[in-house]
Amino acid sequence: MSTAPAYSEDKGGSAGPGEPEYGHDPASGGIFSSDYKRHDDLKEMLDTNKDSLKLEAMKRIVAMIARGKNASDLFPAVVKNVACKNIEVKKLVYVYLVRYAEEQQDLALLSISTFQRGLKDPNQLIRASALRVLSSIRVPIIVPIMMLAIKEAASDMSPYVRKTAAHAIPKLYSLDSDQKDQLIEVIEKLLADKTTLVAGSVVMAFEEVCPERIDLIHKNYRKLCNLLIDVEEWGQVVIISMLTRYARTQFLSPTQNESLLEENPEKAFYGSEEDEAKGTGSEEATATPLPARKPYVMDPDHRLLLRNTKPLLQSRSAAVVMAVAQLYFHLAPKAEVGVIAKALVRLLRSHSEVQYVVLQNVATMSIKRRGMFEPYLKSFYIRSTDPTQIKILKLEVLTNLANETNIPTVLREFQTYIRSMDKDFVAATIQAIGRCATNIGRVRDTCLNGLVQLLSNRDELVVAESVVVIKKLLQMQPAQHGEIIKHLAKLTDNIQVPMARASILWLIGEYCEHVPRMAPDVLRKMAKSFTAEEDIVKLQVINLAAKLYLTNSKQTKLLTQYVLSLAKYDQNYDIRDRARFTRQLIVPSEQGGALSRHAKKLFLAPKPAPVLESSFKDRDHFQLGSLSHLLNAKATGYQELPDWPEEAPDPSVRNVEVPEWTKCSNREKRKEKEKPFYSDSEGESGPTESADSEPESESESDSKSSSESGSGESSSESDNEDQDEDEDKGRGSESEQSEEEGEKKKRKKRKKLPEGHGEDSSSDEGSDSSSSSSESEVTSESEEEQDEPASWKRKTPPSSKSAPAAKEISLLDLEDFTPPGIQPVSPPTVVSTSLAADLEGLTLTDSSLVPSLLSPVPGVGRQELLHRVAGEGLAVDYAFSRQTFSGDPHMVSVHIYFSNSSETPIKGLHVGTPKLPAGISIQEFPEIESLAPGESATAIMGINFCDSTQAANFQLCTQTRQFYVSIQPPVGELMAPVFMSENEFKKEQGKLTGMNEITEKLTLPDACRSDHIVVQKVTATANLGRVPCGTSDEYRFAGRTLTSGSLVLLTLDARPTGTAQLIVNSEKMVIGTMLVKDVIQALTQ
């Protein structure tokens, strides 16, 4: 770095004392910088050994790329740092490589071994970045390596890496389409993934690689429907689009029996969802003239899709709302499509670009489903600040929505718009008035009179457009409007717009019998200016001359010959051809052509009135919301929306087989959920339920309602995979049942209660519900009791008679407890957690009881910090005490053990000034003045690791020496236990899904099957608190990270047979990933 000062002087760089000296980036401002020194300062910084300089250089390079500067010449300098140990530098290097790997393929190939090593990195972000770079190198020779990397990443523990693997699949497919079969296998595997993070990406890969393989979706259809609410917005759009096409191939059209539905529209409108789905009642069936046609019954899976997408109409993303709107438009019954109108109107408050796309789709919808948007008519009124294209689209919608009821309001609006300064908009408004007059007969005269008044407008464009529209309206009833035709004939001297002049001439020629005196005079004037007219006007002059020659040849014969002679020598060949053709047709020749006898029939035949239609009328054959619909032309890659099948395909293909034991556990869970629902007052009678009964009933009712609306699927990820599939299946079958069936079920459940117990006493009701719990639940409780000592059994009232005495027992129970300090890790500690929570809920104990019952479980034992040989007789060990550090609760409390094995006393033991990474801080222990030979001492210091496992490096100093030492914490020591109820745990777990959830399967050894061993191993690995759990084979633990206070939730589903499942939910993904590894290692040893 010796050349840095001189270089910085050349470049104008300045460096303060103690700062690295490097020049400014020439790309950011140097105009005349020479090319040979371009980016030299960045290259020097990248070649140094200091991570801080490398990080600064990479930040500047990425900033250059973001500004659109070319940084490709730095590729060799950057790619060398791909093996850098600093995570932050490595991330930025990968960001750079993703951008330039395709351009600099040869240099990227040299580092391919480094990228492959990156695929094995413990950090999930590095693994994902390495795969992203690898898939960005577009060289056919590395296709096998890419294929292998994608297959490995598809099985990765991190959902983020699996998502990146899904993104890499289309890249590899575009590079080598021969790999399709292998890629389909990977897609099939990823489609079975339960995490919301992966779902959208793998569906996108499916759409790119094999959209025709619809059989891959069958088994995952219900899961995708249920996960949809929690997928990120981009993924939601992709999945909804795919499911729209899937539904069009697998379900029957809900509008196939519209004729039956429309006979009784009131029932379809006011009926329940099930009634609408069935389409016809018994009364309708008797009244219909088509008894052979079966009433429509909606497939439960079709209903599941509609129900689970409906909440997304409230999404903040316009793309998601538009995707759901098109799904409803293409798939929902007529009576249900109306729900999308309000959501689409809400989007009209967004940016003009979003408005444009939404209005295009609304214009198409409003043609077929006019009634849907009629209540929101005022939302389509035009603002002066709207861009022209938005104004024209709103006009289109207003015209589509106009009917006999609201036409006065609409016409008043149009009257205001005509005064606008925007000429294109005014012209579109006049056309809209013409369309309203065509569609609604009773306002035709009003519109015509209004348009005639516009003929006196000063603006020539307004007059011209009015003439064109009047011409179309007059064709409908010309006999009544002779005066208007005369008025238009007088305007030929003033109007110069070609289209308007041509329209007037056509009208005069077509209805010349209404203006027999004026027509020849108009022809005379046109003959004078014939050579100066536009081509479209010249053609109409020839037509007018021909028609007048046939009807009034005495006055117009010479004029017609003159016009035809002029046209014969015109520059435009269309006009020359028309003149020759017309002459042969109307002027009798010696040969006496057969056509000339029919000239009148040809020229003066009655012509049908033009139909003024919306330009959006035929656009609905394109899928709404697609680019093809927007352009009204088939775009590249557009997939046609399939037609509905005549007969419904087999619905059983979507059924997922569930193992028998999972079904049993699900039944137990359902019965548990029913328990608080029927025993609201149990909290008053039973001490064991008192702490949690009230929040439990609330959360259960919430979860039921949310699963019905399709918005509560986020919690489903936390369950094991097979249970998830069973729930999906359950939801699908529930939708088949009507409300009446639900009522019957409730009655049956009430009948299950033992006879003789009335509902008037709350204690009876509580005991009834507790006695009606499942047998499996009872057996699991008895197993727990066998494992625990007799003194630790929870006191549960056997019947309602003993309930009043329960409150007295709960206080006396405290005598049974032995202080847990003697046995730090034992089953009693686990049970005391739930009991303490119960006691706290009853408010019978003091708040200080809980900490005394729950002393921290010691984690990893003493570890060596300084060996006595390296410390010249001073040996130092450390241990994580898991006590709250008194100086700062965000710090980890570390006990330091000193022992002097030398023959001389050691004086002045203290911590030197530490040089720590950003965010990490140390609270030093008080100085130990002297440590005599053979003596030992203990000190406590606090370290804030900032929720990372980075080592804290510091110096242990004596009066004569300095020793460099470092303490690196296991991830389990970065947290403190949190005590919560089962319902609170489930609620918090429901919030931490997607990227915040890590699931891993493991096989527990036989030695690790008892409660005692499992709890001991988990709590020794991580400083977490046990959460009470209703099932015997499931363990739950909770904690918070010390620095940020982020929740860490751990669930272990230790099944009696087969593999166990470990789930960690945390905002801190890195901590979650490392915790999963540590816990699995502890449990499987």
PDB file of C-alpha atoms in Angstrom, residues 598-818:
ATOM      1  CA  HIS A 598     -78.567  -3.616 -62.555  1.00  0.00           C
ATOM      2  CA  ALA A 599     -76.665  -0.423 -61.687  1.00  0.00           C
ATOM      3  CA  LYS A 600     -79.471   0.986 -59.534  1.00  0.00           C
ATOM      4  CA  LYS A 601     -79.681  -2.212 -57.506  1.00  0.00           C
ATOM      5  CA  LEU A 602     -75.944  -2.133 -56.939  1.00  0.00           C
ATOM      6  CA  PHE A 603     -75.562   1.516 -55.929  1.00  0.00           C
ATOM      7  CA  LEU A 604     -78.918   2.219 -54.249  1.00  0.00           C
ATOM      8  CA  ALA A 605     -79.495  -1.069 -52.433  1.00  0.00           C
ATOM      9  CA  PRO A 606     -80.734  -0.653 -48.813  1.00  0.00           C
ATOM     10  CA  LYS A 607     -77.797  -1.039 -46.456  1.00  0.00           C
ATOM     11  CA  PRO A 608     -78.010  -2.374 -42.889  1.00  0.00           C
ATOM     12  CA  ALA A 609     -77.341   0.140 -40.121  1.00  0.00           C
ATOM     13  CA  PRO A 610     -73.869  -0.236 -38.585  1.00  0.00           C
ATOM     14  CA  VAL A 611     -73.692  -1.894 -35.174  1.00  0.00           C
ATOM     15  CA  LEU A 612     -71.583   0.157 -32.751  1.00  0.00           C
ATOM     16  CA  GLU A 613     -69.816  -2.433 -30.596  1.00  0.00           C
ATOM     17  CA  SER A 614     -67.175  -2.317 -27.903  1.00  0.00           C
ATOM     18  CA  SER A 615     -63.645  -3.068 -29.049  1.00  0.00           C
ATOM     19  CA  PHE A 616     -63.384  -5.413 -26.025  1.00  0.00           C
ATOM     20  CA  LYS A 617     -66.246  -7.666 -27.101  1.00  0.00           C
ATOM     21  CA  ASP A 618     -64.162 -10.579 -28.400  1.00  0.00           C
ATOM     22  CA  ARG A 619     -61.210 -10.321 -26.031  1.00  0.00           C
ATOM     23  CA  ASP A 620     -62.507 -12.759 -23.441  1.00  0.00           C
ATOM     24  CA  HIS A 621     -61.159 -15.753 -25.382  1.00  0.00           C
ATOM     25  CA  PHE A 622     -57.772 -14.691 -23.984  1.00  0.00           C
ATOM     26  CA  GLN A 623     -57.155 -15.394 -20.298  1.00  0.00           C
ATOM     27  CA  LEU A 624     -57.867 -12.232 -18.323  1.00  0.00           C
ATOM     28  CA  GLY A 625     -54.832 -10.565 -16.788  1.00  0.00           C
ATOM     29  CA  SER A 626     -52.486 -11.992 -19.442  1.00  0.00           C
ATOM     30  CA  LEU A 627     -50.275  -9.989 -21.795  1.00  0.00           C
ATOM     31  CA  SER A 628     -52.161 -11.472 -24.745  1.00  0.00           C
ATOM     32  CA  HIS A 629     -55.434 -10.026 -23.405  1.00  0.00           C
ATOM     33  CA  LEU A 630     -53.794  -6.640 -22.937  1.00  0.00           C
ATOM     34  CA  LEU A 631     -52.416  -6.572 -26.501  1.00  0.00           C
ATOM     35  CA  ASN A 632     -55.417  -8.392 -28.019  1.00  0.00           C
ATOM     36  CA  ALA A 633     -52.904 -10.613 -29.815  1.00  0.00           C
ATOM     37  CA  LYS A 634     -51.336 -13.934 -28.900  1.00  0.00           C
ATOM     38  CA  ALA A 635     -48.004 -13.261 -27.152  1.00  0.00           C
ATOM     39  CA  THR A 636     -45.028 -15.660 -27.199  1.00  0.00           C
ATOM     40  CA  GLY A 637     -45.377 -18.353 -24.555  1.00  0.00           C
ATOM     41  CA  TYR A 638     -49.097 -17.772 -24.038  1.00  0.00           C
ATOM     42  CA  GLN A 639     -51.008 -20.939 -23.132  1.00  0.00           C
ATOM     43  CA  GLU A 640     -54.632 -21.110 -24.215  1.00  0.00           C
ATOM     44  CA  LEU A 641     -57.233 -21.456 -21.500  1.00  0.00           C
ATOM     45  CA  PRO A 642     -58.611 -25.004 -21.910  1.00  0.00           C
ATOM     46  CA  ASP A 643     -62.327 -25.581 -22.557  1.00  0.00           C
ATOM     47  CA  TRP A 644     -64.437 -27.150 -19.826  1.00  0.00           C
ATOM     48  CA  PRO A 645     -64.688 -30.962 -20.112  1.00  0.00           C
ATOM     49  CA  GLU A 646     -68.034 -32.499 -21.093  1.00  0.00           C
ATOM     50  CA  GLU A 647     -67.728 -35.058 -18.292  1.00  0.00           C
ATOM     51  CA  ALA A 648     -65.819 -34.587 -15.057  1.00  0.00           C
ATOM     52  CA  PRO A 649     -62.533 -36.566 -14.845  1.00  0.00           C
ATOM     53  CA  ASP A 650     -62.042 -38.948 -11.920  1.00  0.00           C
ATOM     54  CA  PRO A 651     -61.741 -36.851  -8.713  1.00  0.00           C
ATOM     55  CA  SER A 652     -60.026 -39.679  -6.786  1.00  0.00           C
ATOM     56  CA  VAL A 653     -56.680 -38.857  -8.444  1.00  0.00           C
ATOM     57  CA  ARG A 654     -56.368 -35.949  -5.970  1.00  0.00           C
ATOM     58  CA  ASN A 655     -56.793 -38.211  -2.919  1.00  0.00           C
ATOM     59  CA  VAL A 656     -53.626 -38.680  -0.881  1.00  0.00           C
ATOM     60  CA  GLU A 657     -53.139 -41.891   1.093  1.00  0.00           C
ATOM     61  CA  VAL A 658     -52.484 -41.255   4.780  1.00  0.00           C
ATOM     62  CA  PRO A 659     -50.878 -43.825   7.129  1.00  0.00           C
ATOM     63  CA  GLU A 660     -53.292 -45.333   9.656  1.00  0.00           C
ATOM     64  CA  TRP A 661     -51.448 -44.095  12.753  1.00  0.00           C
ATOM     65  CA  THR A 662     -51.626 -40.515  11.474  1.00  0.00           C
ATOM     66  CA  LYS A 663     -55.381 -40.750  11.108  1.00  0.00           C
ATOM     67  CA  CYS A 664     -55.675 -41.933  14.698  1.00  0.00           C
ATOM     68  CA  SER A 665     -53.558 -39.083  16.034  1.00  0.00           C
ATOM     69  CA  ASN A 666     -55.612 -36.650  14.024  1.00  0.00           C
ATOM     70  CA  ARG A 667     -58.827 -37.990  15.526  1.00  0.00           C
ATOM     71  CA  GLU A 668     -57.347 -37.563  18.989  1.00  0.00           C
ATOM     72  CA  LYS A 669     -56.375 -33.989  18.159  1.00  0.00           C
ATOM     73  CA  ARG A 670     -59.829 -33.216  16.837  1.00  0.00           C
ATOM     74  CA  LYS A 671     -61.422 -34.582  19.999  1.00  0.00           C
ATOM     75  CA  GLU A 672     -59.040 -32.499  22.073  1.00  0.00           C
ATOM     76  CA  LYS A 673     -60.057 -29.435  20.082  1.00  0.00           C
ATOM     77  CA  GLU A 674     -63.737 -30.185  20.731  1.00  0.00           C
ATOM     78  CA  LYS A 675     -63.081 -30.462  24.455  1.00  0.00           C
ATOM     79  CA  PRO A 676     -62.840 -26.747  25.367  1.00  0.00           C
ATOM     80  CA  PHE A 677     -65.643 -25.944  22.909  1.00  0.00           C
ATOM     81  CA  TYR A 678     -68.205 -27.881  24.963  1.00  0.00           C
ATOM     82  CA  SER A 679     -66.804 -27.042  28.428  1.00  0.00           C
ATOM     83  CA  ASP A 680     -66.499 -23.275  28.570  1.00  0.00           C
ATOM     84  CA  SER A 681     -66.870 -23.210  32.353  1.00  0.00           C
ATOM     85  CA  GLU A 682     -64.396 -25.991  33.055  1.00  0.00           C
ATOM     86  CA  GLY A 683     -61.803 -23.428  34.083  1.00  0.00           C
ATOM     87  CA  GLU A 684     -63.856 -22.641  37.152  1.00  0.00           C
ATOM     88  CA  SER A 685     -64.201 -26.250  38.286  1.00  0.00           C
ATOM     89  CA  GLY A 686     -60.884 -27.909  37.418  1.00  0.00           C
ATOM     90  CA  PRO A 687     -57.477 -26.615  38.553  1.00  0.00           C
ATOM     91  CA  THR A 688     -55.528 -28.350  35.784  1.00  0.00           C
ATOM     92  CA  GLU A 689     -57.450 -26.612  32.981  1.00  0.00           C
ATOM     93  CA  SER A 690     -57.874 -23.243  34.681  1.00  0.00           C
ATOM     94  CA  ALA A 691     -54.725 -21.639  33.371  1.00  0.00           C
ATOM     95  CA  ASP A 692     -55.320 -22.304  29.710  1.00  0.00           C
ATOM     96  CA  SER A 693     -59.001 -22.983  29.125  1.00  0.00           C
ATOM     97  CA  GLU A 694     -60.020 -19.451  28.189  1.00  0.00           C
ATOM     98  CA  PRO A 695     -57.301 -18.629  25.653  1.00  0.00           C
ATOM     99  CA  GLU A 696     -57.531 -22.167  24.280  1.00  0.00           C
ATOM    100  CA  SER A 697     -61.202 -21.843  23.460  1.00  0.00           C
ATOM    101  CA  GLU A 698     -60.559 -18.518  21.769  1.00  0.00           C
ATOM    102  CA  SER A 699     -57.669 -19.757  19.706  1.00  0.00           C
ATOM    103  CA  GLU A 700     -59.504 -22.891  18.673  1.00  0.00           C
ATOM    104  CA  SER A 701     -62.534 -20.970  17.503  1.00  0.00           C
ATOM    105  CA  ASP A 702     -60.217 -18.610  15.648  1.00  0.00           C
ATOM    106  CA  SER A 703     -58.446 -21.457  13.937  1.00  0.00           C
ATOM    107  CA  LYS A 704     -61.739 -23.065  12.919  1.00  0.00           C
ATOM    108  CA  SER A 705     -63.064 -19.904  11.404  1.00  0.00           C
ATOM    109  CA  SER A 706     -59.812 -19.175   9.651  1.00  0.00           C
ATOM    110  CA  SER A 707     -59.626 -22.635   8.109  1.00  0.00           C
ATOM    111  CA  GLU A 708     -63.134 -22.171   6.752  1.00  0.00           C
ATOM    112  CA  SER A 709     -62.259 -18.870   5.111  1.00  0.00           C
ATOM    113  CA  GLY A 710     -58.998 -20.215   3.759  1.00  0.00           C
ATOM    114  CA  SER A 711     -56.823 -17.777   5.681  1.00  0.00           C
ATOM    115  CA  GLY A 712     -55.609 -20.031   8.456  1.00  0.00           C
ATOM    116  CA  GLU A 713     -53.406 -22.387   6.557  1.00  0.00           C
ATOM    117  CA  SER A 714     -50.187 -20.914   7.936  1.00  0.00           C
ATOM    118  CA  SER A 715     -50.295 -23.148  10.980  1.00  0.00           C
ATOM    119  CA  SER A 716     -50.521 -26.281   8.849  1.00  0.00           C
ATOM    120  CA  GLU A 717     -46.814 -26.193   8.062  1.00  0.00           C
ATOM    121  CA  SER A 718     -45.871 -26.748  11.674  1.00  0.00           C
ATOM    122  CA  ASP A 719     -47.607 -30.151  11.769  1.00  0.00           C
ATOM    123  CA  ASN A 720     -45.906 -33.212  10.375  1.00  0.00           C
ATOM    124  CA  GLU A 721     -46.190 -33.907   6.660  1.00  0.00           C
ATOM    125  CA  ASP A 722     -48.668 -36.757   6.800  1.00  0.00           C
ATOM    126  CA  GLN A 723     -50.994 -34.900   9.131  1.00  0.00           C
ATOM    127  CA  ASP A 724     -50.862 -31.981   6.732  1.00  0.00           C
ATOM    128  CA  GLU A 725     -52.067 -34.153   3.884  1.00  0.00           C
ATOM    129  CA  ASP A 726     -54.809 -35.594   6.061  1.00  0.00           C
ATOM    130  CA  GLU A 727     -56.016 -32.116   6.981  1.00  0.00           C
ATOM    131  CA  ASP A 728     -56.043 -31.119   3.341  1.00  0.00           C
ATOM    132  CA  LYS A 729     -58.143 -34.164   2.582  1.00  0.00           C
ATOM    133  CA  GLY A 730     -60.406 -33.333   5.465  1.00  0.00           C
ATOM    134  CA  ARG A 731     -60.948 -29.819   4.269  1.00  0.00           C
ATOM    135  CA  GLY A 732     -61.867 -31.046   0.833  1.00  0.00           C
ATOM    136  CA  SER A 733     -64.440 -33.475   2.211  1.00  0.00           C
ATOM    137  CA  GLU A 734     -65.900 -30.886   4.578  1.00  0.00           C
ATOM    138  CA  SER A 735     -66.828 -28.657   1.695  1.00  0.00           C
ATOM    139  CA  GLU A 736     -69.133 -31.384   0.352  1.00  0.00           C
ATOM    140  CA  GLN A 737     -71.329 -31.333   3.426  1.00  0.00           C
ATOM    141  CA  SER A 738     -74.158 -28.877   3.750  1.00  0.00           C
ATOM    142  CA  GLU A 739     -74.893 -26.790   6.843  1.00  0.00           C
ATOM    143  CA  GLU A 740     -77.700 -29.179   7.799  1.00  0.00           C
ATOM    144  CA  GLU A 741     -75.244 -32.082   8.040  1.00  0.00           C
ATOM    145  CA  GLY A 742     -73.054 -29.949  10.297  1.00  0.00           C
ATOM    146  CA  GLU A 743     -76.007 -29.327  12.615  1.00  0.00           C
ATOM    147  CA  LYS A 744     -76.716 -33.079  12.773  1.00  0.00           C
ATOM    148  CA  LYS A 745     -73.116 -33.743  13.787  1.00  0.00           C
ATOM    149  CA  LYS A 746     -73.336 -31.203  16.575  1.00  0.00           C
ATOM    150  CA  ARG A 747     -76.534 -32.828  17.878  1.00  0.00           C
ATOM    151  CA  LYS A 748     -74.854 -36.256  17.827  1.00  0.00           C
ATOM    152  CA  LYS A 749     -71.885 -34.918  19.799  1.00  0.00           C
ATOM    153  CA  ARG A 750     -74.212 -33.458  22.400  1.00  0.00           C
ATOM    154  CA  LYS A 751     -75.991 -36.839  22.687  1.00  0.00           C
ATOM    155  CA  LYS A 752     -72.660 -38.450  23.577  1.00  0.00           C
ATOM    156  CA  LEU A 753     -72.701 -36.679  26.958  1.00  0.00           C
ATOM    157  CA  PRO A 754     -73.790 -39.034  29.801  1.00  0.00           C
ATOM    158  CA  GLU A 755     -77.480 -38.948  30.601  1.00  0.00           C
ATOM    159  CA  GLY A 756     -78.587 -37.477  33.899  1.00  0.00           C
ATOM    160  CA  HIS A 757     -76.221 -34.509  33.757  1.00  0.00           C
ATOM    161  CA  GLY A 758     -78.025 -31.282  33.006  1.00  0.00           C
ATOM    162  CA  GLU A 759     -76.513 -28.331  31.256  1.00  0.00           C
ATOM    163  CA  ASP A 760     -77.556 -25.946  34.021  1.00  0.00           C
ATOM    164  CA  SER A 761     -74.547 -26.630  36.288  1.00  0.00           C
ATOM    165  CA  SER A 762     -71.151 -25.654  34.964  1.00  0.00           C
ATOM    166  CA  SER A 763     -69.311 -28.289  36.984  1.00  0.00           C
ATOM    167  CA  ASP A 764     -71.408 -31.090  35.460  1.00  0.00           C
ATOM    168  CA  GLU A 765     -70.696 -29.840  31.981  1.00  0.00           C
ATOM    169  CA  GLY A 766     -66.965 -29.690  32.692  1.00  0.00           C
ATOM    170  CA  SER A 767     -66.841 -33.213  34.047  1.00  0.00           C
ATOM    171  CA  ASP A 768     -68.913 -34.545  31.158  1.00  0.00           C
ATOM    172  CA  SER A 769     -66.570 -33.114  28.587  1.00  0.00           C
ATOM    173  CA  SER A 770     -63.504 -34.372  30.398  1.00  0.00           C
ATOM    174  CA  SER A 771     -64.954 -37.862  30.651  1.00  0.00           C
ATOM    175  CA  SER A 772     -65.765 -37.899  26.935  1.00  0.00           C
ATOM    176  CA  SER A 773     -62.136 -37.455  25.845  1.00  0.00           C
ATOM    177  CA  SER A 774     -60.576 -40.112  23.650  1.00  0.00           C
ATOM    178  CA  GLU A 775     -59.203 -43.362  25.039  1.00  0.00           C
ATOM    179  CA  SER A 776     -55.847 -42.803  23.426  1.00  0.00           C
ATOM    180  CA  GLU A 777     -55.489 -39.560  25.360  1.00  0.00           C
ATOM    181  CA  VAL A 778     -56.139 -41.377  28.626  1.00  0.00           C
ATOM    182  CA  THR A 779     -53.577 -44.053  27.830  1.00  0.00           C
ATOM    183  CA  SER A 780     -50.938 -41.472  26.924  1.00  0.00           C
ATOM    184  CA  GLU A 781     -51.539 -39.720  30.245  1.00  0.00           C
ATOM    185  CA  SER A 782     -51.191 -42.990  32.135  1.00  0.00           C
ATOM    186  CA  GLU A 783     -47.883 -43.693  30.376  1.00  0.00           C
ATOM    187  CA  GLU A 784     -46.580 -40.300  31.482  1.00  0.00           C
ATOM    188  CA  GLU A 785     -47.615 -41.042  35.055  1.00  0.00           C
ATOM    189  CA  GLN A 786     -45.738 -44.349  35.042  1.00  0.00           C
ATOM    190  CA  ASP A 787     -42.509 -42.600  33.999  1.00  0.00           C
ATOM    191  CA  GLU A 788     -42.781 -39.980  36.749  1.00  0.00           C
ATOM    192  CA  PRO A 789     -42.444 -40.465  40.525  1.00  0.00           C
ATOM    193  CA  ALA A 790     -45.699 -40.694  42.452  1.00  0.00           C
ATOM    194  CA  SER A 791     -45.143 -37.354  44.163  1.00  0.00           C
ATOM    195  CA  TRP A 792     -45.077 -35.572  40.796  1.00  0.00           C
ATOM    196  CA  LYS A 793     -48.442 -36.799  39.471  1.00  0.00           C
ATOM    197  CA  ARG A 794     -50.809 -33.976  38.537  1.00  0.00           C
ATOM    198  CA  LYS A 795     -53.945 -33.933  40.655  1.00  0.00           C
ATOM    199  CA  THR A 796     -56.984 -34.172  38.364  1.00  0.00           C
ATOM    200  CA  PRO A 797     -60.511 -34.298  39.870  1.00  0.00           C
ATOM    201  CA  PRO A 798     -62.059 -37.695  39.038  1.00  0.00           C
ATOM    202  CA  SER A 799     -65.577 -36.282  38.896  1.00  0.00           C
ATOM    203  CA  SER A 800     -67.523 -33.085  39.359  1.00  0.00           C
ATOM    204  CA  LYS A 801     -68.139 -33.868  43.040  1.00  0.00           C
ATOM    205  CA  SER A 802     -64.496 -33.383  43.973  1.00  0.00           C
ATOM    206  CA  ALA A 803     -64.158 -30.147  42.036  1.00  0.00           C
ATOM    207  CA  PRO A 804     -64.777 -27.708  44.944  1.00  0.00           C
ATOM    208  CA  ALA A 805     -61.907 -29.227  46.965  1.00  0.00           C
ATOM    209  CA  ALA A 806     -59.447 -28.758  44.121  1.00  0.00           C
ATOM    210  CA  LYS A 807     -58.525 -25.189  45.050  1.00  0.00           C
ATOM    211  CA  GLU A 808     -57.339 -26.276  48.515  1.00  0.00           C
ATOM    212  CA  ILE A 809     -55.263 -29.153  47.117  1.00  0.00           C
ATOM    213  CA  SER A 810     -53.318 -26.938  44.694  1.00  0.00           C
ATOM    214  CA  LEU A 811     -51.631 -25.016  47.536  1.00  0.00           C
ATOM    215  CA  LEU A 812     -50.873 -28.106  49.599  1.00  0.00           C
ATOM    216  CA  ASP A 813     -49.217 -29.700  46.558  1.00  0.00           C
ATOM    217  CA  LEU A 814     -46.270 -27.347  47.039  1.00  0.00           C
ATOM    218  CA  GLU A 815     -45.037 -29.486  49.930  1.00  0.00           C
ATOM    219  CA  ASP A 816     -44.476 -32.404  47.544  1.00  0.00           C
ATOM    220  CA  PHE A 817     -41.787 -30.515  45.607  1.00  0.00           C
ATOM    221  CA  THR A 818     -38.111 -30.988  46.323  1.00  0.00           C
TER     222      THR A 818
END
